[in-house]
Amino acid sequence: MELRHLHVVLTVARAGSISRAASQMKIAQAGLTAQVRRIEASLGGPLFLRRNDGVELTELGRHVVLRAQDLVERFDDLLVTSRKLAERGDSGIRLGGVVGSPTALLVGVVREVLPSLPQTTHVERGADAVLELVRTGGLDLALVVEFPRSPLRFPEAVGLRGVVTERMLIGVPVGHRLSGRSEVLLSELAGEEWVVPDENHGGRLNLELACEAVGFTPRCAHFGIDPVVAADLVRSTGAVAGFFPGHDLPGVLLKPIIGNPLHRRITLVWNADAAEHVDDVHAGLLRAYHERTPHSGRLLAS
């Protein structure tokens, strides 16, 4: 099964008939019919019911079309963004990261250690998309986020080096029952309403597992939230949220967790073209991170 086969299925589904789809694709109807049958055989069952006036999706067909549309759109987006990044010029350096990672820190460090190189920056919601851009040359250097229970799959062609492990802090609004405490137990947050960080990195799963380990299931009410919006919700609704170091959050009190089981790893990734800059950039990230948050993270060996 290849991506082109998904395009065939989607074209037939949108056209509603083999003949109309064949006309749109400028191929013979018999050839398209044969392609569809081979695709159905590889998927284990019929995708279309043949009618006198066209075709109708089977239950399997609806399942395939729904997921194929998402895959095709994501792949097309990858091609578009990669080409845009590539067109920005080989003379510069292309930086990236995921939502929630300290991408701005990477940008500042590269500007300091490589001042003569023009920069572009591209932020994705998911680490898989960032890693694919690095693998294919769309990005030179990037930061990705990894949680213990949600490990990333790093392509062999992508270089990687750990930067820091950050411990989650609990954010509570001013006046909260725990606002006077210097640190809190995770179990003391049972019954609270939670703002959940962006879910693409595994943060929600790790939060839920950690809470269940101390005897409760978190009551998650707000999902896929970036730190700035999360802080607004904490202030306005009285909910609690997990935050990582480095954000200025007026009106939100950040509390360390006693015996903290919640942490994330920040990793620097690069492609072969950027390998010569890695040592300087990595060292700069370590310096910058300690200057920004001198007591909140644990540096990793490179």
Coordinates of C-alpha atoms in Angstrom, one line a residue:
M1 CA 0.0 0.0 0.0
E2 CA 1.4 3.4 -1.0
L3 CA 0.3 7.0 -0.7
R4 CA -0.8 7.0 -4.4
H5 CA -3.3 4.2 -3.6
L6 CA -4.9 6.4 -1.0
H7 CA -5.2 9.2 -3.6
V8 CA -7.0 6.7 -5.8
V9 CA -9.5 5.7 -3.1
L10 CA -10.2 9.3 -2.2
T11 CA -10.7 10.3 -5.9
V12 CA -13.2 7.5 -6.4
A13 CA -15.0 8.3 -3.2
R14 CA -15.3 12.0 -4.1
A15 CA -16.4 11.3 -7.6
G16 CA -19.0 8.7 -6.6
S17 CA -18.3 6.5 -9.6
I18 CA -15.4 4.6 -11.2
S19 CA -16.1 6.2 -14.6
R20 CA -16.1 9.8 -13.3
A21 CA -13.0 9.2 -11.3
A22 CA -11.2 7.6 -14.3
S23 CA -12.1 10.6 -16.4
Q24 CA -10.7 13.0 -13.7
M25 CA -7.5 11.0 -13.4
K26 CA -7.3 10.7 -17.3
I27 CA -6.9 6.9 -17.2
A28 CA -8.9 4.0 -18.7
Q29 CA -11.9 2.9 -16.6
A30 CA -10.8 -0.7 -16.8
G31 CA -7.4 0.2 -15.5
L32 CA -8.9 2.1 -12.6
T33 CA -11.3 -0.7 -11.8
A34 CA -8.3 -3.1 -11.6
Q35 CA -6.4 -0.7 -9.3
V36 CA -9.3 -0.5 -7.0
R37 CA -9.7 -4.3 -6.8
R38 CA -6.0 -4.6 -5.9
I39 CA -6.3 -2.0 -3.2
E40 CA -9.3 -3.7 -1.8
A41 CA -7.5 -7.0 -1.8
S42 CA -4.6 -5.5 0.1
L43 CA -6.9 -4.0 2.7
G44 CA -8.9 -7.2 3.2
G45 CA -12.3 -6.3 1.9
P46 CA -14.4 -4.2 -0.5
L47 CA -14.3 -0.4 -0.1
F48 CA -17.1 0.3 -2.5
L49 CA -20.5 -1.2 -3.2
R50 CA -21.2 -1.1 -7.0
R51 CA -24.5 0.5 -8.0
N52 CA -26.1 1.2 -11.4
D53 CA -25.5 4.9 -10.9
G54 CA -22.0 4.7 -9.3
V55 CA -20.4 3.4 -6.1
E56 CA -21.2 3.7 -2.4
L57 CA -18.7 3.4 0.5
T58 CA -18.8 0.3 2.6
E59 CA -18.2 0.5 6.4
L60 CA -14.6 -0.4 5.7
G61 CA -14.5 2.1 2.9
R62 CA -15.7 4.9 5.2
H63 CA -13.0 3.9 7.8
V64 CA -10.3 4.0 5.1
V65 CA -11.5 7.3 3.6
L66 CA -11.6 9.1 6.9
R67 CA -8.1 8.1 7.9
A68 CA -6.7 8.4 4.4
Q69 CA -7.9 12.0 4.1
D70 CA -6.0 12.9 7.3
L71 CA -2.8 11.1 6.1
V72 CA -2.9 12.7 2.7
E73 CA -3.5 16.2 4.1
R74 CA -0.6 15.8 6.6
F75 CA 1.7 14.5 3.9
D76 CA 0.8 17.4 1.5
D77 CA 1.3 19.9 4.4
L78 CA 4.8 18.3 5.0
L79 CA 5.7 18.8 1.3
V80 CA 4.5 22.4 1.3
T81 CA 6.2 23.4 4.5
S82 CA 9.4 21.6 3.5
R83 CA 9.5 23.3 0.1
K84 CA 8.9 26.7 1.7
L85 CA 11.7 26.2 4.2
A86 CA 14.0 25.0 1.5
E87 CA 13.2 28.0 -0.7
R88 CA 14.3 30.4 2.1
G89 CA 17.9 30.0 1.0
D90 CA 20.8 27.6 1.5
S91 CA 22.9 30.4 3.0
G92 CA 20.9 30.5 6.2
I93 CA 20.1 28.1 9.0
R94 CA 16.6 26.7 9.5
L95 CA 15.4 26.3 13.1
G96 CA 12.4 24.5 14.5
G97 CA 10.6 23.1 17.5
V98 CA 7.3 21.9 18.8
V99 CA 4.6 23.9 20.6
G100 CA 5.6 24.2 24.2
S101 CA 9.4 23.6 23.7
P102 CA 11.8 26.5 24.4
T103 CA 12.2 27.2 20.7
A104 CA 12.8 30.9 21.4
L105 CA 15.8 29.9 23.5
L106 CA 17.3 28.0 20.5
V107 CA 16.7 31.0 18.2
G108 CA 18.5 33.3 20.7
V109 CA 21.5 30.9 21.1
V110 CA 22.0 30.4 17.4
R111 CA 21.8 34.1 16.9
E112 CA 24.6 34.5 19.5
V113 CA 26.9 31.7 18.4
L114 CA 26.3 32.0 14.6
P115 CA 25.6 35.8 14.2
S116 CA 26.5 35.8 10.5
L117 CA 23.9 33.2 9.4
P118 CA 20.3 34.4 8.5
Q119 CA 17.7 32.4 10.4
T120 CA 14.2 31.1 9.8
T121 CA 12.0 29.4 12.4
H122 CA 9.2 26.9 12.0
V123 CA 7.1 25.5 14.9
E124 CA 5.0 22.3 14.6
R125 CA 2.4 20.9 17.0
G126 CA 3.9 17.4 16.9
A127 CA 7.5 16.1 17.3
D128 CA 7.0 13.6 14.5
A129 CA 6.5 16.4 12.0
V130 CA 9.6 18.2 13.3
L131 CA 11.7 15.1 13.1
E132 CA 10.6 14.4 9.5
L133 CA 11.5 18.0 8.5
V134 CA 14.9 17.5 10.1
R135 CA 15.4 14.1 8.4
T136 CA 14.4 15.5 4.9
G137 CA 16.5 18.7 5.3
G138 CA 13.6 21.1 5.8
L139 CA 15.1 22.0 9.2
D140 CA 18.7 22.1 10.3
L141 CA 18.4 22.3 14.0
A142 CA 15.3 21.9 16.3
L143 CA 14.2 21.2 19.8
V144 CA 11.7 18.3 20.6
V145 CA 9.9 17.3 23.7
E146 CA 9.7 13.8 25.1
F147 CA 7.9 12.3 28.1
P148 CA 9.0 9.1 29.8
R149 CA 5.8 7.1 28.9
S150 CA 5.6 8.5 25.4
P151 CA 9.1 7.9 23.8
L152 CA 9.9 9.4 20.4
R153 CA 11.1 7.4 17.4
F154 CA 14.2 9.2 16.2
P155 CA 15.1 8.5 12.5
E156 CA 18.5 7.1 12.0
A157 CA 19.5 10.1 9.8
V158 CA 18.8 12.6 12.6
G159 CA 21.4 13.5 15.2
L160 CA 20.3 14.0 18.7
R161 CA 21.7 15.2 22.0
G162 CA 19.9 15.7 25.3
V163 CA 19.7 19.3 26.6
V164 CA 17.8 19.2 29.9
T165 CA 15.2 17.3 31.9
E166 CA 12.6 19.7 33.3
R167 CA 10.4 18.9 36.3
M168 CA 6.7 20.0 36.0
L169 CA 5.5 22.6 38.5
I170 CA 1.8 22.9 39.5
G171 CA 0.2 26.3 38.8
V172 CA -2.5 27.5 41.1
P173 CA -4.4 30.8 41.2
V174 CA -3.7 33.4 43.9
G175 CA -6.0 32.6 46.9
H176 CA -6.2 28.9 46.1
R177 CA -6.3 26.6 49.2
L178 CA -2.7 25.5 48.4
S179 CA -1.4 29.0 47.5
G180 CA 0.5 29.4 50.8
R181 CA 2.4 26.1 50.5
S182 CA 6.0 26.1 49.3
E183 CA 5.5 22.6 47.7
V184 CA 2.6 20.2 47.3
L185 CA 1.8 16.5 47.0
L186 CA 0.2 15.4 43.8
S187 CA -2.4 13.5 45.9
E188 CA -3.6 16.9 47.3
L189 CA -4.8 17.9 43.9
A190 CA -7.5 15.2 43.7
G191 CA -10.8 16.7 42.9
E192 CA -9.3 19.8 41.3
E193 CA -10.3 20.9 37.8
W194 CA -7.3 20.6 35.4
V195 CA -6.0 22.5 32.4
V196 CA -4.2 20.0 30.3
P197 CA -1.2 21.0 28.2
D198 CA -0.9 20.4 24.5
E199 CA -1.5 16.6 24.0
N200 CA 0.7 15.9 21.0
H201 CA 3.8 15.2 23.2
G202 CA 2.3 12.8 25.6
G203 CA 1.8 15.2 28.5
R204 CA -1.8 14.3 29.2
L205 CA -1.0 10.5 29.4
N206 CA 1.9 11.0 31.8
L207 CA -0.2 13.3 34.0
E208 CA -3.0 10.8 34.2
L209 CA -0.7 7.9 34.9
A210 CA 1.1 9.8 37.7
C211 CA -2.2 10.9 39.3
E212 CA -3.7 7.4 39.1
A213 CA -0.5 6.1 40.8
V214 CA -1.3 8.2 43.9
G215 CA -5.0 7.3 43.9
F216 CA -7.1 9.6 41.7
T217 CA -8.0 10.3 38.2
P218 CA -7.6 14.0 37.2
R219 CA -10.7 15.8 36.3
C220 CA -9.5 17.3 33.0
A221 CA -11.7 20.1 31.6
H222 CA -9.5 22.1 29.2
F223 CA -7.4 20.4 26.6
G224 CA -4.6 21.2 24.1
I225 CA -3.8 24.4 25.8
D226 CA -0.6 26.4 25.4
P227 CA 1.0 27.9 28.6
V228 CA -0.2 31.4 28.0
V229 CA -3.9 30.3 27.6
A230 CA -3.5 27.8 30.4
A231 CA -2.4 30.6 32.8
D232 CA -5.5 32.7 31.8
L233 CA -7.7 29.7 32.6
V234 CA -6.1 29.1 35.9
R235 CA -6.6 32.7 36.9
S236 CA -10.2 32.9 35.5
T237 CA -11.6 29.5 36.5
G238 CA -9.6 28.5 39.6
A239 CA -8.4 25.4 37.8
V240 CA -4.8 24.0 38.3
A241 CA -2.3 23.2 35.5
G242 CA 1.1 21.8 35.0
F243 CA 3.8 24.2 33.8
F244 CA 7.4 23.8 32.9
P245 CA 10.1 26.4 33.8
G246 CA 10.7 29.5 31.8
H247 CA 7.3 31.2 31.5
D248 CA 6.4 34.5 33.1
L249 CA 2.8 33.9 34.4
P250 CA 1.5 36.8 36.5
G251 CA -1.3 35.8 38.9
V252 CA -0.3 32.1 38.8
L253 CA 1.7 30.6 41.7
L254 CA 4.1 27.8 40.7
K255 CA 4.5 25.0 43.2
P256 CA 7.1 22.2 43.1
I257 CA 5.7 18.7 43.6
I258 CA 7.0 16.6 46.4
G259 CA 8.6 13.4 45.0
N260 CA 7.8 14.8 41.5
P261 CA 7.1 12.0 39.0
L262 CA 6.3 14.4 36.2
H263 CA 9.1 15.5 33.9
R264 CA 10.0 16.0 30.2
R265 CA 13.2 15.8 28.3
I266 CA 14.3 18.5 25.8
T267 CA 16.4 17.2 23.0
L268 CA 18.4 19.0 20.3
V269 CA 18.1 17.3 16.9
W270 CA 19.9 18.2 13.7
N271 CA 20.6 17.0 10.1
A272 CA 24.1 16.3 8.6
D273 CA 24.4 19.8 7.1
A274 CA 24.2 21.4 10.6
A275 CA 26.5 18.9 12.4
E276 CA 29.5 21.3 12.4
H277 CA 27.4 23.8 14.6
V278 CA 26.1 21.3 17.1
D279 CA 28.8 21.6 19.8
D280 CA 28.6 25.4 20.0
V281 CA 24.8 25.4 19.9
H282 CA 24.5 22.7 22.5
A283 CA 26.9 24.4 24.9
G284 CA 25.0 27.7 24.3
L285 CA 21.7 26.1 25.2
L286 CA 23.1 24.7 28.4
R287 CA 24.3 28.2 29.4
A288 CA 21.1 29.9 28.4
Y289 CA 18.9 27.4 30.2
H290 CA 20.8 27.8 33.5
E291 CA 20.7 31.6 33.2
R292 CA 16.9 31.4 32.6
T293 CA 16.0 28.8 35.1
P294 CA 19.0 28.1 37.4
H295 CA 17.3 25.8 39.9
S296 CA 14.5 24.2 38.0
G297 CA 16.0 21.7 35.6
R298 CA 18.6 18.9 35.6
L299 CA 21.2 19.0 32.9
L300 CA 21.9 15.8 31.0
A301 CA 25.3 14.5 29.9
S302 CA 25.9 15.2 26.2

